[in-house]
Coordinates of N, CA and C in Angstrom, one line a residue:
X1 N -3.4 -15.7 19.4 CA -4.4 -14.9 20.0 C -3.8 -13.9 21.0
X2 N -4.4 -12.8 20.5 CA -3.7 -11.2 21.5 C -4.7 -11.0 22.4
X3 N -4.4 -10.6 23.9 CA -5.4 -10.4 25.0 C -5.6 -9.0 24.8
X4 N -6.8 -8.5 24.7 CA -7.3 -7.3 24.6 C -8.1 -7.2 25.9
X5 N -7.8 -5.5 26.2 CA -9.0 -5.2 27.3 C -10.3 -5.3 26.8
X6 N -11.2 -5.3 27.6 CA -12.6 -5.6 28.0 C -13.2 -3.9 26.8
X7 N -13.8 -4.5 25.7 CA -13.8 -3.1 25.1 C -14.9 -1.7 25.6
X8 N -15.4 -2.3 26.7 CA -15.4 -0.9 27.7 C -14.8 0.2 27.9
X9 N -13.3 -0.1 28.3 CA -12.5 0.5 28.5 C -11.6 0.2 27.7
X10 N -10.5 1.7 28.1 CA -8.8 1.5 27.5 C -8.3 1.1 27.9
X11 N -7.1 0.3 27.3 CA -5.9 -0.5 27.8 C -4.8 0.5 29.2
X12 N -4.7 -0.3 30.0 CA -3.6 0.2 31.0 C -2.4 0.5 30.4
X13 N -1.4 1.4 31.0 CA 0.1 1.7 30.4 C 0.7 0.2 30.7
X14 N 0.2 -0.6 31.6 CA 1.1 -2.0 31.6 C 0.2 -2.9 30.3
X15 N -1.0 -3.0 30.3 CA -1.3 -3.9 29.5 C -1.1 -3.8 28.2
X16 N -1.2 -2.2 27.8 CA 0.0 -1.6 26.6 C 1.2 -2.3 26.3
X17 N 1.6 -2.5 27.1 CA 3.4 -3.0 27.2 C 3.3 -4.3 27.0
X18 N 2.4 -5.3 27.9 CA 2.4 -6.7 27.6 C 2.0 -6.7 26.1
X19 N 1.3 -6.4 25.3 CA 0.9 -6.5 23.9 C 1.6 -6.1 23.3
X20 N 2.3 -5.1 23.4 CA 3.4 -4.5 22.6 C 4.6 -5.8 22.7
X21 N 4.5 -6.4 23.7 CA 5.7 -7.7 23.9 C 5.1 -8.9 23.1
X22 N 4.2 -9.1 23.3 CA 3.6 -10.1 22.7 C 3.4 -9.8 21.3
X23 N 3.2 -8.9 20.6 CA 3.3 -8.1 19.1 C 5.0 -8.4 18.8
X24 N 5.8 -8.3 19.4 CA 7.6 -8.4 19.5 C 7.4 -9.8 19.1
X25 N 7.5 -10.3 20.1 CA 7.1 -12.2 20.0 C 6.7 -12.4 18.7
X26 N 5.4 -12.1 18.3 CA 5.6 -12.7 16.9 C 6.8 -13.0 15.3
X27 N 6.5 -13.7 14.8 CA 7.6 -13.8 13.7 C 7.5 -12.9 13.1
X28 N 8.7 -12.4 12.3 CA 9.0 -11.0 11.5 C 7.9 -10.7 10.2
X29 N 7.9 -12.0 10.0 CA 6.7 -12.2 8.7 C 5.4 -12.2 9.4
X30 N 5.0 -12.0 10.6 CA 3.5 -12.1 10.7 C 2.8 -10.6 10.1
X31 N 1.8 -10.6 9.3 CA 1.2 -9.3 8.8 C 1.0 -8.0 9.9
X32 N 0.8 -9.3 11.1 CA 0.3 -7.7 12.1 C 1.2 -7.2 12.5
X33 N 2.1 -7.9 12.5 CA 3.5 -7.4 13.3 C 4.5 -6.5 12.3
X34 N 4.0 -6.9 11.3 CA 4.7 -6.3 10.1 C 4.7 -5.0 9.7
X35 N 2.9 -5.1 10.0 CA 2.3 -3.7 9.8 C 2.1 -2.7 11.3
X36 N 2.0 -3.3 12.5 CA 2.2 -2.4 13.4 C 3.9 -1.6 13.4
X37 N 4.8 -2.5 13.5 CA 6.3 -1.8 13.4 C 6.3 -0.8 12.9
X38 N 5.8 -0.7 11.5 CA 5.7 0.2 10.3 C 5.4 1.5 11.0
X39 N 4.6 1.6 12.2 CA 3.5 3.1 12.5 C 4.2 3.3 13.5
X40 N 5.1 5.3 13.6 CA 5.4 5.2 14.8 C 4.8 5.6 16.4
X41 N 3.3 5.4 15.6 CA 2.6 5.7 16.8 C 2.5 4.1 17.8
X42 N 3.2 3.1 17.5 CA 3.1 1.4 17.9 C 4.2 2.3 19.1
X43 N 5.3 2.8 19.1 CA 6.1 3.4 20.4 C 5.7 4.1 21.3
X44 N 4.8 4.6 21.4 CA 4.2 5.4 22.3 C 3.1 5.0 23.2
X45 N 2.8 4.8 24.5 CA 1.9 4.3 25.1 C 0.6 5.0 24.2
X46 N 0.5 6.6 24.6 CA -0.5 6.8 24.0 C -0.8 7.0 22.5
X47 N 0.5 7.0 21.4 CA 0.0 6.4 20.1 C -0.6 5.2 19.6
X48 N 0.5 3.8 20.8 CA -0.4 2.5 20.6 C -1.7 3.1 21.0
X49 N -2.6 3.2 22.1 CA -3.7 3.4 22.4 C -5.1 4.2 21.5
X50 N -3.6 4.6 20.4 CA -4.7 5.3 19.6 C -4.7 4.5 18.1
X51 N -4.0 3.7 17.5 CA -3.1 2.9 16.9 C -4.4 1.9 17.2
X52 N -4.7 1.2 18.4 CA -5.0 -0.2 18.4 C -6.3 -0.1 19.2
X53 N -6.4 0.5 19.8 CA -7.4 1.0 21.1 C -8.5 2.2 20.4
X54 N -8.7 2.6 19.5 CA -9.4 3.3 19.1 C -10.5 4.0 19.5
X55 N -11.1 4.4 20.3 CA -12.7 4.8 20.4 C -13.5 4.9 19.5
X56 N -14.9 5.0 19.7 CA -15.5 5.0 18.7 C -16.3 6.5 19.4
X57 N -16.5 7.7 18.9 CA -17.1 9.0 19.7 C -17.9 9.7 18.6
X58 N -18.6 10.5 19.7 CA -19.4 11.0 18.4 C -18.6 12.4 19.3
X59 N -17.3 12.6 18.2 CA -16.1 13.9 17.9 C -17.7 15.1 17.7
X60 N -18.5 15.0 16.8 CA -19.0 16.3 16.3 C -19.6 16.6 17.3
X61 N -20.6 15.6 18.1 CA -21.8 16.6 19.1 C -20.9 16.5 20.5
X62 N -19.5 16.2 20.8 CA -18.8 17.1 21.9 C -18.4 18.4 21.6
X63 N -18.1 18.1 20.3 CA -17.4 20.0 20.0 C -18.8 20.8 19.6
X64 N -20.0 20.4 19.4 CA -20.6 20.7 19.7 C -21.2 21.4 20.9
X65 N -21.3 20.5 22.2 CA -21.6 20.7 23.0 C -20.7 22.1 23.9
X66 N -19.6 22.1 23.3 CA -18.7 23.1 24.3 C -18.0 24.1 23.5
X67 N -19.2 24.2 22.2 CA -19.3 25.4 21.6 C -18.0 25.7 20.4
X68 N -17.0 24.7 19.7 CA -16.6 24.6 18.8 C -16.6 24.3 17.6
X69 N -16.6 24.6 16.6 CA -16.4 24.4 15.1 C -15.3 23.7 14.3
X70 N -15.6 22.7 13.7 CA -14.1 22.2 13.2 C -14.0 22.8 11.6
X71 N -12.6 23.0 12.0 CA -11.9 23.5 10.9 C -11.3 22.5 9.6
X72 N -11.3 21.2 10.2 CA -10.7 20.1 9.4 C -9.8 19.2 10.1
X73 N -9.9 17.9 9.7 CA -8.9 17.4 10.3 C -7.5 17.5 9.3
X74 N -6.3 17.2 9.8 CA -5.0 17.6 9.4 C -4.2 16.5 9.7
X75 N -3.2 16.0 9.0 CA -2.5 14.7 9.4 C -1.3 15.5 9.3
X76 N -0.4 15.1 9.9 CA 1.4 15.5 10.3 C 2.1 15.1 9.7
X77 N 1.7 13.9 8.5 CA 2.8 13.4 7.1 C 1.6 14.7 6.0
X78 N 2.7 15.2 5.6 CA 2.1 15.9 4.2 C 1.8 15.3 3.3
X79 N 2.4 14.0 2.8 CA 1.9 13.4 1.9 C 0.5 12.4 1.8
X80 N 0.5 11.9 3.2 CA -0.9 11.6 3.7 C -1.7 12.8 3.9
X81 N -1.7 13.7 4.3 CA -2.7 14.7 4.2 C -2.9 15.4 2.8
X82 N -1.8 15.3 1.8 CA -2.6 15.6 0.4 C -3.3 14.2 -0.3
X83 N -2.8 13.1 0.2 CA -3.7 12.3 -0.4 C -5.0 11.6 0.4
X84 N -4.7 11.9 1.5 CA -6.7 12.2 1.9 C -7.4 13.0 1.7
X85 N -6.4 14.5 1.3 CA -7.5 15.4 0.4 C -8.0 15.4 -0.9
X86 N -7.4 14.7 -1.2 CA -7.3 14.1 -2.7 C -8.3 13.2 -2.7
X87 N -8.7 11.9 -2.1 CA -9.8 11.1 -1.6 C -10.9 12.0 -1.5
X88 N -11.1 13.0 -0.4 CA -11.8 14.0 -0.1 C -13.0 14.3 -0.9
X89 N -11.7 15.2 -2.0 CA -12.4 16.2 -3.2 C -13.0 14.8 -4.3
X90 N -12.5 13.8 -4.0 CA -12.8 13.2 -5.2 C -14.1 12.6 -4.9
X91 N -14.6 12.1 -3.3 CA -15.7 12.0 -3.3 C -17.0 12.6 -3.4
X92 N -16.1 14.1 -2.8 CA -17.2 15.4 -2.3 C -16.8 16.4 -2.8
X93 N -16.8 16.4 -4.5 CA -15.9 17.9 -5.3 C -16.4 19.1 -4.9
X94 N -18.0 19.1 -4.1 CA -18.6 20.4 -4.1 C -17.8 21.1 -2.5
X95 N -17.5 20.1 -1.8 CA -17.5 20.4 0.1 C -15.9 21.2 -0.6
X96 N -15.5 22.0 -0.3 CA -14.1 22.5 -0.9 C -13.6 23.1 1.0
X97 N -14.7 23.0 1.8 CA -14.2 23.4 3.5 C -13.4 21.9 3.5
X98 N -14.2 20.9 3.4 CA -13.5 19.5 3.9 C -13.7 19.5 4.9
X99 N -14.4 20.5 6.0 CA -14.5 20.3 7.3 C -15.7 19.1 8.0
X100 N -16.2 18.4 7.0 CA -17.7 17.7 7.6 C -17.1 16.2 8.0
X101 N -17.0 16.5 9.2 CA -16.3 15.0 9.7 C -17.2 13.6 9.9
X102 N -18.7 14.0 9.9 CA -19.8 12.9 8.9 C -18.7 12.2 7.3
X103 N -18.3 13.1 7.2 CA -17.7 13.0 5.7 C -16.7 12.3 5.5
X104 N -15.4 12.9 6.4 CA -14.5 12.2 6.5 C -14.1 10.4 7.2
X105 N -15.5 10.6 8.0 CA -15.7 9.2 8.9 C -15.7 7.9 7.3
X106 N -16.9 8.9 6.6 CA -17.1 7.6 5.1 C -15.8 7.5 4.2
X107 N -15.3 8.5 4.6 CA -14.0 7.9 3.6 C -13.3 7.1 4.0
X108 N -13.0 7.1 5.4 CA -12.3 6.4 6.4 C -12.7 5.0 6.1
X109 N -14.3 4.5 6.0 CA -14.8 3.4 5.9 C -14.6 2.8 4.7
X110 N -14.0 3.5 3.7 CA -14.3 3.9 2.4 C -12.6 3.6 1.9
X111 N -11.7 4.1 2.6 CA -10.5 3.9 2.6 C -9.5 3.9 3.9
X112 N -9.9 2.6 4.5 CA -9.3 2.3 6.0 C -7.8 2.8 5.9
X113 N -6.7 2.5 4.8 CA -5.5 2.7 5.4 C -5.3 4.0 5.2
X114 N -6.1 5.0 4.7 CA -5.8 6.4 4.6 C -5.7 6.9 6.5
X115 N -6.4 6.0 7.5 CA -6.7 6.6 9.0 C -5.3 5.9 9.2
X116 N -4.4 5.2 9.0 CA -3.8 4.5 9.4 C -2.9 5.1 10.7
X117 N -2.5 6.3 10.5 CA -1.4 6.8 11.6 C -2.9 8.4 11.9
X118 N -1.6 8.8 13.2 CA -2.4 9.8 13.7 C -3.0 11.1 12.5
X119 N -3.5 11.6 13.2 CA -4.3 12.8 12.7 C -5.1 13.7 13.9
X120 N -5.1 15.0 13.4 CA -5.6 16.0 14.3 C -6.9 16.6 13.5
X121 N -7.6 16.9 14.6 CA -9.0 17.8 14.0 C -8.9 19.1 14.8
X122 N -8.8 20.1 13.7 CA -8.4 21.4 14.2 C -9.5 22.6 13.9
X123 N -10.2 23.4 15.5 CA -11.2 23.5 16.0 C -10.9 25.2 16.1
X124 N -12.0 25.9 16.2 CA -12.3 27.2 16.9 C -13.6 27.4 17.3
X125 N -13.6 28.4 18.0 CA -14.5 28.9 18.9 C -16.0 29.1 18.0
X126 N -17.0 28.3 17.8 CA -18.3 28.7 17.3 C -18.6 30.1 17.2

């Protein structure tokens, strides 16, 4: 059993670190431990936090609110980003912007390890 913060809030930069030790602690063969190592966002206070700590936001009606438009989200491995766009087109052949992040959320649901590591949603001025 891993001690998680109160899911109110986000984890502290120390309680980050105690779970990151306690993830270490585990045996080499444990799956979570196996599969966190793997991501190098598990090294970063603020990649674990996005890694393990997630939010749940409603992304569209903030960029909404302060007058931006998204352009798409974009992942930093190329090959993960051609094959979420690949997922994409194959669910939504007609959406060819790929920008409907309603959209991308069901894929996500639809194909959890595709969110696995970070990603950007890249925005302009409404």
């Amino acid at each position: 059993q891993l001690d998680a913060p109160p899911p109110h809030r986000q984890p502290t930069v120390e309680e980050l670190r105690g779970l990151r030790a306690r993830l270490w602690a585990l045996p080499a063969t444990h799956p979570v431990r196996a599969h966190v190592m793997q991501c190098p966002e598990f090294y970063s206070a603020g990649g674990c936090r996005d890694l393990l700590f997630h939010p749940r936001q409603d992304l569209q009606g903030m960029l909404d609110r302060v007058g931006l438009r998204v352009l798409g989200p974009f992942f930093p491995d190329l090959t993960v980003d051609g094959r979420a766009r690949t997922l994409y087109r194959e669910m939504y052949p007609t959406d060819r912007h790929q920008a409907d992040l309603d959209r991308w959320h069901k894929l996500e649901e639809a194909h959890p390890d595709t969110f696995g590591r970070m990603h950007h949603v890249y925005c302009q001025k409404a």
